[in-house]
mmCIF file of C-alpha atoms and ligand atoms in Angstrom:
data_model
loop_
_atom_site.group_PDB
_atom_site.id
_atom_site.type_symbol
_atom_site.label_atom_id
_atom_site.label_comp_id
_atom_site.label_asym_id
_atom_site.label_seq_id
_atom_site.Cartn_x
_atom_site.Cartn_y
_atom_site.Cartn_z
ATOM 1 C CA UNK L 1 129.737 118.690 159.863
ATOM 2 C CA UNK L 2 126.037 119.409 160.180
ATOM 3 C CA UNK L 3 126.441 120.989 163.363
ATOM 4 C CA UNK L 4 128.338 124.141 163.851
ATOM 5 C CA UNK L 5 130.044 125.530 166.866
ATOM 6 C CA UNK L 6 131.417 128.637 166.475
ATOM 7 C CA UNK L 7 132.780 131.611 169.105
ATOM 8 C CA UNK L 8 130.492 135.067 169.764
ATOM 9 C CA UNK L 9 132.209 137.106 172.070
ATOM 10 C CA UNK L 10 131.808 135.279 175.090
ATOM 11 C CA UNK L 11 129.140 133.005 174.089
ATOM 12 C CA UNK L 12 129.275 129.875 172.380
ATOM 13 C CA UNK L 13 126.772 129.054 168.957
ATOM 14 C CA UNK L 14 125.722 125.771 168.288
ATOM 15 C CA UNK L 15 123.956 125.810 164.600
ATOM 16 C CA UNK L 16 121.884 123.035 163.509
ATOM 17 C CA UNK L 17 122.812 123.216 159.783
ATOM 18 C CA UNK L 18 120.546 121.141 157.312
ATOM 19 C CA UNK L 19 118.407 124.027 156.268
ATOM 20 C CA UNK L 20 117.101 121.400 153.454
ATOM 21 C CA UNK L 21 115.498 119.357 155.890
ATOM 22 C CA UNK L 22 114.433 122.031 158.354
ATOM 23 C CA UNK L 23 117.495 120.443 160.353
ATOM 24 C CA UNK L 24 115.919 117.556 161.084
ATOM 25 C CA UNK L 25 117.715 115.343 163.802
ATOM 26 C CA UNK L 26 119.028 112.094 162.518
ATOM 27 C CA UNK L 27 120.976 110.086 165.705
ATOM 28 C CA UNK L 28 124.448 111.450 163.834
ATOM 29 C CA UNK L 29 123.019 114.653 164.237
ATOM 30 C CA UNK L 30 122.295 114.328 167.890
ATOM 31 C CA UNK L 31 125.795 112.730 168.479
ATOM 32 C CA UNK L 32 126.858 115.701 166.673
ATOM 33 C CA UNK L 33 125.343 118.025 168.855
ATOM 34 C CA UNK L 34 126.267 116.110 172.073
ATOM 35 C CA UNK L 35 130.380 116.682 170.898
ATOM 36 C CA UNK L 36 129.564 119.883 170.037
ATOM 37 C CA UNK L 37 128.586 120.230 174.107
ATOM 38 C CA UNK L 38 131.318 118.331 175.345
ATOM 39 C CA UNK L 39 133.857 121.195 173.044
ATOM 40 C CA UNK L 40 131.769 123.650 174.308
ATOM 41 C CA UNK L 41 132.332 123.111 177.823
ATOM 42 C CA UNK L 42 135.875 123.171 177.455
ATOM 43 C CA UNK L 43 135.198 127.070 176.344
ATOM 44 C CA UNK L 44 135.600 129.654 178.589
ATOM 45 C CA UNK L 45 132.161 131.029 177.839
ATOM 46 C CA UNK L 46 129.395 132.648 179.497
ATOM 47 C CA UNK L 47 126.533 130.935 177.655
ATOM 48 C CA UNK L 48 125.630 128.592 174.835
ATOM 49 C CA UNK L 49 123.402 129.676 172.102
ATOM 50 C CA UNK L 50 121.576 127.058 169.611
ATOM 51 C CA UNK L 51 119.669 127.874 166.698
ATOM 52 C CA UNK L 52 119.037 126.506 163.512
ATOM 53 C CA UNK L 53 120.850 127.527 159.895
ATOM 54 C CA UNK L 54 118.393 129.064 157.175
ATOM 55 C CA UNK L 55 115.442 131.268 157.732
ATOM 56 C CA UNK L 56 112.553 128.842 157.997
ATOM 57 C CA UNK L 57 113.289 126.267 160.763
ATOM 58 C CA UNK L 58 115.103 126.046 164.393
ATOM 59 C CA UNK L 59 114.538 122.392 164.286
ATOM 60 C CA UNK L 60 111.545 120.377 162.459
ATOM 61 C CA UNK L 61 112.107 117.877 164.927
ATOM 62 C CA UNK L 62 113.532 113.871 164.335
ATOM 63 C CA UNK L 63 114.120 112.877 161.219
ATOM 64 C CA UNK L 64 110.689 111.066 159.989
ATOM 65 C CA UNK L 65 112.684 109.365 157.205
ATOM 66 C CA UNK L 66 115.218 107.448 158.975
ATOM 67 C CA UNK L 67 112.599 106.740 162.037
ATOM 68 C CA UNK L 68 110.402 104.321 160.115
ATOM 69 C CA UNK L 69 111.581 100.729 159.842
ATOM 70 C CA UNK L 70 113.291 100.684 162.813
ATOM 71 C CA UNK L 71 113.770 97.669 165.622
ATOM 72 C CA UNK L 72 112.170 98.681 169.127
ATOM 73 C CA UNK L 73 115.848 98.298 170.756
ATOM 74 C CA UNK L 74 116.715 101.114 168.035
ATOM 75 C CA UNK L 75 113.691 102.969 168.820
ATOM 76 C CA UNK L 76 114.732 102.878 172.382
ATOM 77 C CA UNK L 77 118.306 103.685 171.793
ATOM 78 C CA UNK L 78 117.528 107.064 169.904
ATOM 79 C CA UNK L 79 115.145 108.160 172.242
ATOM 80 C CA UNK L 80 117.804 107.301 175.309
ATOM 81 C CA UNK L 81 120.237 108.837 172.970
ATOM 82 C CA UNK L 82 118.066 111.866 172.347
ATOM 83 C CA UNK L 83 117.601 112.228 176.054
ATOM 84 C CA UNK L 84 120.706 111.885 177.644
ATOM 85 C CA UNK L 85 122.061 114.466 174.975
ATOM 86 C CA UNK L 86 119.158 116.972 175.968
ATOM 87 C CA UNK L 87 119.877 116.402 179.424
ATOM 88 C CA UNK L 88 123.579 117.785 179.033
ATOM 89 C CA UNK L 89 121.618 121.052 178.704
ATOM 90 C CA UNK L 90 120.303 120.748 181.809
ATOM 91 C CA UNK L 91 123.769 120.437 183.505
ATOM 92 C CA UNK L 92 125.482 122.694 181.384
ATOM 93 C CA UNK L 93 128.266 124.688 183.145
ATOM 94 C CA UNK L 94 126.555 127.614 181.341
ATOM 95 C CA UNK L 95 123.662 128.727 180.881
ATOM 96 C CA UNK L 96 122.273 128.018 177.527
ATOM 97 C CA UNK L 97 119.178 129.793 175.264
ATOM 98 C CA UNK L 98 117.612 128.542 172.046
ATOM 99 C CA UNK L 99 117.474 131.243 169.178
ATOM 100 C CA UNK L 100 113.890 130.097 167.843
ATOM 101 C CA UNK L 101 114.170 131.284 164.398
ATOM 102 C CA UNK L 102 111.489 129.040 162.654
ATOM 103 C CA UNK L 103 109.416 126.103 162.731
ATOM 104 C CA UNK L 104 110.430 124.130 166.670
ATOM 105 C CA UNK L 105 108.619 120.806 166.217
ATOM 106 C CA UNK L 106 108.716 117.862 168.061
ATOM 107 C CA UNK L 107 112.149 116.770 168.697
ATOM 108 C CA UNK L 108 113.402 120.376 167.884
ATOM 109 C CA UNK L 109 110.812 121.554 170.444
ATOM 110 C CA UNK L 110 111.702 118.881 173.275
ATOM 111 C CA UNK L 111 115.901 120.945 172.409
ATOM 112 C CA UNK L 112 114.356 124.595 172.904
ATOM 113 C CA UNK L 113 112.695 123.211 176.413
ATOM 114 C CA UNK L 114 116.420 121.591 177.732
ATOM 115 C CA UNK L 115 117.402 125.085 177.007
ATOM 116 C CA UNK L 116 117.253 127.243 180.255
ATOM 117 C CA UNK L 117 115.832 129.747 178.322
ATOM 118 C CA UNK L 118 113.708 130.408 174.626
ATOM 119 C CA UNK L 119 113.946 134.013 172.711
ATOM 120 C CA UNK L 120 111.527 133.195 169.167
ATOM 121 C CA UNK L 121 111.805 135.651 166.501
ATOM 122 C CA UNK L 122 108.255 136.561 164.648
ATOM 123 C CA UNK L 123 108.498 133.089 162.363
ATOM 124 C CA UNK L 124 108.812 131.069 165.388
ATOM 125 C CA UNK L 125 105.936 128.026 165.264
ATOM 126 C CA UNK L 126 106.184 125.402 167.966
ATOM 127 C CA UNK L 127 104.712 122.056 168.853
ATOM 128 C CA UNK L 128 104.622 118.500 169.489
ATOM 129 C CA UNK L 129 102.965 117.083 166.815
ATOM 130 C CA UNK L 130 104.364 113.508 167.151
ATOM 131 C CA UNK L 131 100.443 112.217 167.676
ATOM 132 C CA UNK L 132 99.823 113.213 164.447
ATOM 133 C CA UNK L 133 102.308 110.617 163.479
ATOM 134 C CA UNK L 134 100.648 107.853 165.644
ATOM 135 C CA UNK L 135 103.628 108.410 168.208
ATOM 136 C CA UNK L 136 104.383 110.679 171.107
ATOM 137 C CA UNK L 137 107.249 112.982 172.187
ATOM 138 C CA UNK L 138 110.341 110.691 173.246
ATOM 139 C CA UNK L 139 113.196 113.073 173.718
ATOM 140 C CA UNK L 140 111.874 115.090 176.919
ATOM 141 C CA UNK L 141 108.792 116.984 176.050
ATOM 142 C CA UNK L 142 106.307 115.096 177.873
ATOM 143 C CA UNK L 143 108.440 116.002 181.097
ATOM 144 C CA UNK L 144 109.532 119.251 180.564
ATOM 145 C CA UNK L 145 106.909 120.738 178.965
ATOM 146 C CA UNK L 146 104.893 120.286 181.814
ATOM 147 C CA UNK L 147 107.131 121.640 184.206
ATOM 148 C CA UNK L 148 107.438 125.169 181.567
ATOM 149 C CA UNK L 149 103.780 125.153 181.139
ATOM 150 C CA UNK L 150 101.564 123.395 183.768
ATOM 151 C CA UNK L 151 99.781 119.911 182.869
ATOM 152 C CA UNK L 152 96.698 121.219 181.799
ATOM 153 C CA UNK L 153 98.360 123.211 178.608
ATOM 154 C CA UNK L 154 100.965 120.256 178.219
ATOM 155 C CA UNK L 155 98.365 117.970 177.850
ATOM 156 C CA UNK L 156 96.354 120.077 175.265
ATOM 157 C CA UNK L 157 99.588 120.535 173.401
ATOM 158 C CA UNK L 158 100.471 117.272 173.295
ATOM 159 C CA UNK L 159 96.736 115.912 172.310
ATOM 160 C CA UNK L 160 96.299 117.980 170.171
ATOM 161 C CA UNK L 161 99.561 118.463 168.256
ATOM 162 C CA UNK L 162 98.550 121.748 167.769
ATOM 163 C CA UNK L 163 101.044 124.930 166.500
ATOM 164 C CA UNK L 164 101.820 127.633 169.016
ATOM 165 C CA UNK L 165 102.636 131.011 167.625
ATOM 166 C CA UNK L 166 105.164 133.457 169.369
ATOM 167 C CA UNK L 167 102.387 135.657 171.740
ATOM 168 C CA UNK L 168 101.071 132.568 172.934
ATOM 169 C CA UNK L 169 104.065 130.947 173.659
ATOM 170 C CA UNK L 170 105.148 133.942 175.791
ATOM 171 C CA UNK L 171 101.747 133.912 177.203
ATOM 172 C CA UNK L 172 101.780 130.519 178.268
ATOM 173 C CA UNK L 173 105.598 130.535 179.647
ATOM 174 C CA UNK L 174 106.883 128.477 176.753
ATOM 175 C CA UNK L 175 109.459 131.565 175.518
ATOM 176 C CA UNK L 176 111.303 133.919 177.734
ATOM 177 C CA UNK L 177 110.715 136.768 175.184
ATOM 178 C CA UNK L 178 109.353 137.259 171.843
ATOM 179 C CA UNK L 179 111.481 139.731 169.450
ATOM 180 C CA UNK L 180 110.526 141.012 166.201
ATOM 181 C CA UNK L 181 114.143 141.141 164.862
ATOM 182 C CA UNK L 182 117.134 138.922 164.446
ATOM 183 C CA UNK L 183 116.625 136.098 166.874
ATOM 184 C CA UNK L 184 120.449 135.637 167.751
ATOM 185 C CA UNK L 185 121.410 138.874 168.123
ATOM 186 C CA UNK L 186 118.503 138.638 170.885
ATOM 187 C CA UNK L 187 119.362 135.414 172.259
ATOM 188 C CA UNK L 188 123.012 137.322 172.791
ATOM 189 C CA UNK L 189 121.174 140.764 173.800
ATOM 190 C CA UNK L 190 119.454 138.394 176.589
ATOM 191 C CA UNK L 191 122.617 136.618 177.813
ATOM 192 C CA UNK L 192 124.456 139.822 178.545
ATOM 193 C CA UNK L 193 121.575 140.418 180.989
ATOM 194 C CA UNK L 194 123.565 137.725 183.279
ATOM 195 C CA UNK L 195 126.934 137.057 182.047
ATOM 196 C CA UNK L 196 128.470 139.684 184.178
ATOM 197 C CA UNK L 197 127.539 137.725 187.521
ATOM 198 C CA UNK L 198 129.006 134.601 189.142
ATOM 199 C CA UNK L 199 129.051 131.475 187.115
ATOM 200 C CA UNK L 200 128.860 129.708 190.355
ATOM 201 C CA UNK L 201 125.890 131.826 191.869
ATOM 202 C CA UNK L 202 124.176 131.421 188.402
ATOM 203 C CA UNK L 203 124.914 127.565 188.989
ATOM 204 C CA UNK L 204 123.501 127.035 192.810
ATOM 205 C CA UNK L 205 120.526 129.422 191.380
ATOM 206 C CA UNK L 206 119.808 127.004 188.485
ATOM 207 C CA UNK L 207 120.259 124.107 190.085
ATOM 208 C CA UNK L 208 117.577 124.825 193.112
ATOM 209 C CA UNK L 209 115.295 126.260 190.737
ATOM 210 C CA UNK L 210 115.756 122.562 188.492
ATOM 211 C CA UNK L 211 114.620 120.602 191.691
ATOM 212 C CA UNK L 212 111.882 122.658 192.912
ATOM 213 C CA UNK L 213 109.282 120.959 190.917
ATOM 214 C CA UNK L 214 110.625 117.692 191.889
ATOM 215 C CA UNK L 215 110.822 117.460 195.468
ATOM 216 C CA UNK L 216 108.222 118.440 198.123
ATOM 217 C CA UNK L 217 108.422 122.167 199.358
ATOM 218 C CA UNK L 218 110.122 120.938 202.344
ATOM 219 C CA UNK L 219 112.800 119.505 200.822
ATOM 220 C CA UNK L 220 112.823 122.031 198.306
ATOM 221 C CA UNK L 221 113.501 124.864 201.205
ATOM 222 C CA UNK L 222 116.085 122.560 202.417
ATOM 223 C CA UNK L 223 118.006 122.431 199.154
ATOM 224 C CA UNK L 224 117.768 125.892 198.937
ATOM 225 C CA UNK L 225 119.191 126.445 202.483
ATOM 226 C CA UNK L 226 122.379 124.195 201.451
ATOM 227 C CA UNK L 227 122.762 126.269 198.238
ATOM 228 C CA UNK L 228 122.497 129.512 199.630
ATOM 229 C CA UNK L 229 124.649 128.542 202.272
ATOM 230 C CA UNK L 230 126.898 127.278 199.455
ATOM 231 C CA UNK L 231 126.780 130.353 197.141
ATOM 232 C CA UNK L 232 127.863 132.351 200.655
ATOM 233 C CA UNK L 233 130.976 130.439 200.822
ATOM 234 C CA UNK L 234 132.264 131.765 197.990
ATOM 235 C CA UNK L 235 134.666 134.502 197.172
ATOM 236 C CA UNK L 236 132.451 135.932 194.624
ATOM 237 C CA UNK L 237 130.188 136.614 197.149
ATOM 238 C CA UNK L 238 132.727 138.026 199.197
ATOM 239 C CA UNK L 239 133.237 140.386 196.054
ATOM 240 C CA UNK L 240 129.832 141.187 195.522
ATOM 241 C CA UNK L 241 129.107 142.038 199.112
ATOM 242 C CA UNK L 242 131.874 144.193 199.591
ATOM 243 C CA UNK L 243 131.507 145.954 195.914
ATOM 244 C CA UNK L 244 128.000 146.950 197.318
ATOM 245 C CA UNK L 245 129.497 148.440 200.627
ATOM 246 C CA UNK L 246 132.270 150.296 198.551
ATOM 247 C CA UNK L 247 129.765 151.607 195.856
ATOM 248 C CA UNK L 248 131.291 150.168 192.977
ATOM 249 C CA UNK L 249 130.707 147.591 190.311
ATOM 250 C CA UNK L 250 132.209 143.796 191.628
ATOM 251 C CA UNK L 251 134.272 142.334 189.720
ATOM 252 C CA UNK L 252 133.560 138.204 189.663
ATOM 253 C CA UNK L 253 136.277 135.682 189.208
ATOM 254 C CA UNK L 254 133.817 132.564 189.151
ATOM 255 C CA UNK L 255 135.320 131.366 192.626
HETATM 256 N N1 CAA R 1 112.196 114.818 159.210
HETATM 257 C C1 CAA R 1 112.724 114.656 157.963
HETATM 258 N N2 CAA R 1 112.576 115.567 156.986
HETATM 259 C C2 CAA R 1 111.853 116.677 157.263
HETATM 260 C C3 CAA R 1 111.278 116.899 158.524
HETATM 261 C C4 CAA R 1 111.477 115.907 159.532
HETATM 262 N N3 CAA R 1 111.003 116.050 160.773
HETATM 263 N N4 CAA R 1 110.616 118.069 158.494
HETATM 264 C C5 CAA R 1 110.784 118.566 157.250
HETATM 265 N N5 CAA R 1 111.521 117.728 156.504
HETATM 266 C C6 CAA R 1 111.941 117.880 155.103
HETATM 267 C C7 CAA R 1 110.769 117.648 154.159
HETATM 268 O O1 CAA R 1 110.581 116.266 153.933
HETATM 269 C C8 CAA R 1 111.241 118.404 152.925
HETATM 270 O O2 CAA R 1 112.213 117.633 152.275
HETATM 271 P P1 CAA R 1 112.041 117.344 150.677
HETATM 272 O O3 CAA R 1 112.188 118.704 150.048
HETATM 273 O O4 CAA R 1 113.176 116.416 150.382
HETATM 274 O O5 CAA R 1 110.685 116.774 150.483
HETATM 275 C C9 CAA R 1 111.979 119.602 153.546
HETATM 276 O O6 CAA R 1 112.321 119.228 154.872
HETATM 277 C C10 CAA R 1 111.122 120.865 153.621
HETATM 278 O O7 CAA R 1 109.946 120.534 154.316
HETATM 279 P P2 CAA R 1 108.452 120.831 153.767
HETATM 280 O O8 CAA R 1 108.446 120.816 152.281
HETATM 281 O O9 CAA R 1 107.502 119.945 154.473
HETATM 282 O O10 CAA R 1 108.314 122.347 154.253
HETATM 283 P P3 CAA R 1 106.951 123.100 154.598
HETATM 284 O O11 CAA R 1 107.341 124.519 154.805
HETATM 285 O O12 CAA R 1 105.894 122.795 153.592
HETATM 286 O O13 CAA R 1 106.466 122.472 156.003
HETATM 287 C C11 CAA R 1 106.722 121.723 158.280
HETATM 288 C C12 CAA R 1 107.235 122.654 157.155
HETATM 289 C C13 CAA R 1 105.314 122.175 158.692
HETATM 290 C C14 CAA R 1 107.691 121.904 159.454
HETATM 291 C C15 CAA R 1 106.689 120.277 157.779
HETATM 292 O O14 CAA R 1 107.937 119.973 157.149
HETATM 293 C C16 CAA R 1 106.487 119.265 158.864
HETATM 294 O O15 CAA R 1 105.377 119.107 159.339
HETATM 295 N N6 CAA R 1 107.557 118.563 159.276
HETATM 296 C C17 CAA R 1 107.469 117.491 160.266
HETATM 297 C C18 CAA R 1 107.355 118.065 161.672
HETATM 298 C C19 CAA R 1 107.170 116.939 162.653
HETATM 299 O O16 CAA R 1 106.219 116.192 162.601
HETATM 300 N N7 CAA R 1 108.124 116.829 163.616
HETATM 301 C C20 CAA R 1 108.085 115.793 164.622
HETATM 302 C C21 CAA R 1 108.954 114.629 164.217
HETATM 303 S S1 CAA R 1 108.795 113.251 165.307
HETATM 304 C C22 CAA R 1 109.763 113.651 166.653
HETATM 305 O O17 CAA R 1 110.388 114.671 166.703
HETATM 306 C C23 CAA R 1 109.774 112.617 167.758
HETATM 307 C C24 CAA R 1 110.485 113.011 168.982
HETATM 308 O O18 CAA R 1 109.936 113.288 170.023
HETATM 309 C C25 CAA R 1 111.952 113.039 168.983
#
């Protein structure tokens, strides 16, 4: 298997492992990686980590060699396929981080941004450099980036192909954090910041944070009513309420 999925501690770790080809995403890989998210959230885990095996890439993206020569109902197949897979990130019952470790291009980019969150260690390079290839992104990044980023930077990003090192990614809202020393270990270092709380209170915060840049602010306040309201209901909130009263740590069941 070219995709790994292994147990750390409570997190899950999805390696992309084709360090030959920068673990470059042919459509088995991608089917690989969506039943590695379908074992996954069978796991009683807190998060998901991905990263890429070897020390030079996360993901260089599709694979160039088995895109050319393709029909336009194949084209349009992979890039479905690459987006519906993606998407699984979004809805994860966890949530998940990409372990930049290396070069993030293109489609390995448009992965890292259906993450909920990016950590890039100091060899981190990302882009979308599909113009360079007479193409354009097609699994996600000309949505999301936009949303991480703002349009103006998306659109010089994706014009322009151009690399983005580590300190401007952070800069620009593209990362989460930038660490200097083994990417993983950070990725996990950054999950324990929230594995201790509710799953379900990290859910109805994700998912009203996901829909605030697609709704009007009115309907966005209205979601967020509903959730709250939601995320009140429940007995971890009970727990955490009451821990606070008592003055001692709460102790979350995920109910
Ligand atoms: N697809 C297939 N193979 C790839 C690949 C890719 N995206 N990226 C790298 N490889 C292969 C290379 O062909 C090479 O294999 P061989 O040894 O058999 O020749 C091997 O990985 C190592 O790569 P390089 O020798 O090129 O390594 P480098 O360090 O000199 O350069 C790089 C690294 C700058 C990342 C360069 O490989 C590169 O530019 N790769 C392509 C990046 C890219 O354009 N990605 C976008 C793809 S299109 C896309 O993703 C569309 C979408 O939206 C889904």
């Amino acid at each position: 298997m070219t995709v790994k999925l292994t147990r750390e501690g409570p997190y899950a770790l999805l390696t992309l492992d084709r360090p030959e080809a920068l673990n470059a995403l042919s459509f088995d890989i991608i089917r690989q990686i969506d039943a590695a998210l379908e074992q996954a959230r069978l796991w009683d885990i807190r998060a998901l980590i991905i990263t890429g095996a070897g020390d030079k890439a996360f993901c260089a993206g599709a694979d160039i060699k088995k895109l050319m020569g393709r029909s336009l109902e194949e084209q349009k197949r992979g890039a479905e396929l690459g987006q519906v897979t993606f998407a699984k990130l979004d809805r994860f019952p966890v949530p998940s981080i990409a372990a930049i470790n290396g070069y993030a291009f293109g489609g390995g980019m448009e992965l890292a941004m259906a993450c909920t969150f990016r950590v890039a260690g100091p060899g981190a390079r990302m882009g979308l450099p599909e113009v360079k290839l007479g193409l354009i992104p097609g699994y996600g990044g000309t949505q999301r980036l936009p949303r991480l980023v703002g349009e103006a930077r998306a659109m010089e990003l994706i014009l322009t192909g151009r690399t983005v090192k580590p300190e401007q990614a952070l800069q620009i809202g593209l990362v989460n954090q930038v660490v200097e020393v083994d990417v993983v270990a950070a990725a996990i270092a950054f999950a324990d910041q929230f594995s201790g709380y509710s799953k379900l209170a990290l859910n109805f915060a994700r998912d009203a944070v996901q829909r605030a840049l697609s709704v009007p602010l009115s309907e966005g306040l209205r979601i967020e009513v509903d959730l709250s309201t939601l995320a009140y209901q429940t007995e971890d909130a009970d727990e955490g309420m009451s821990a606070f009263i008592e003055k001692r740590i709460p102790q979350f069941k995920d109910r």
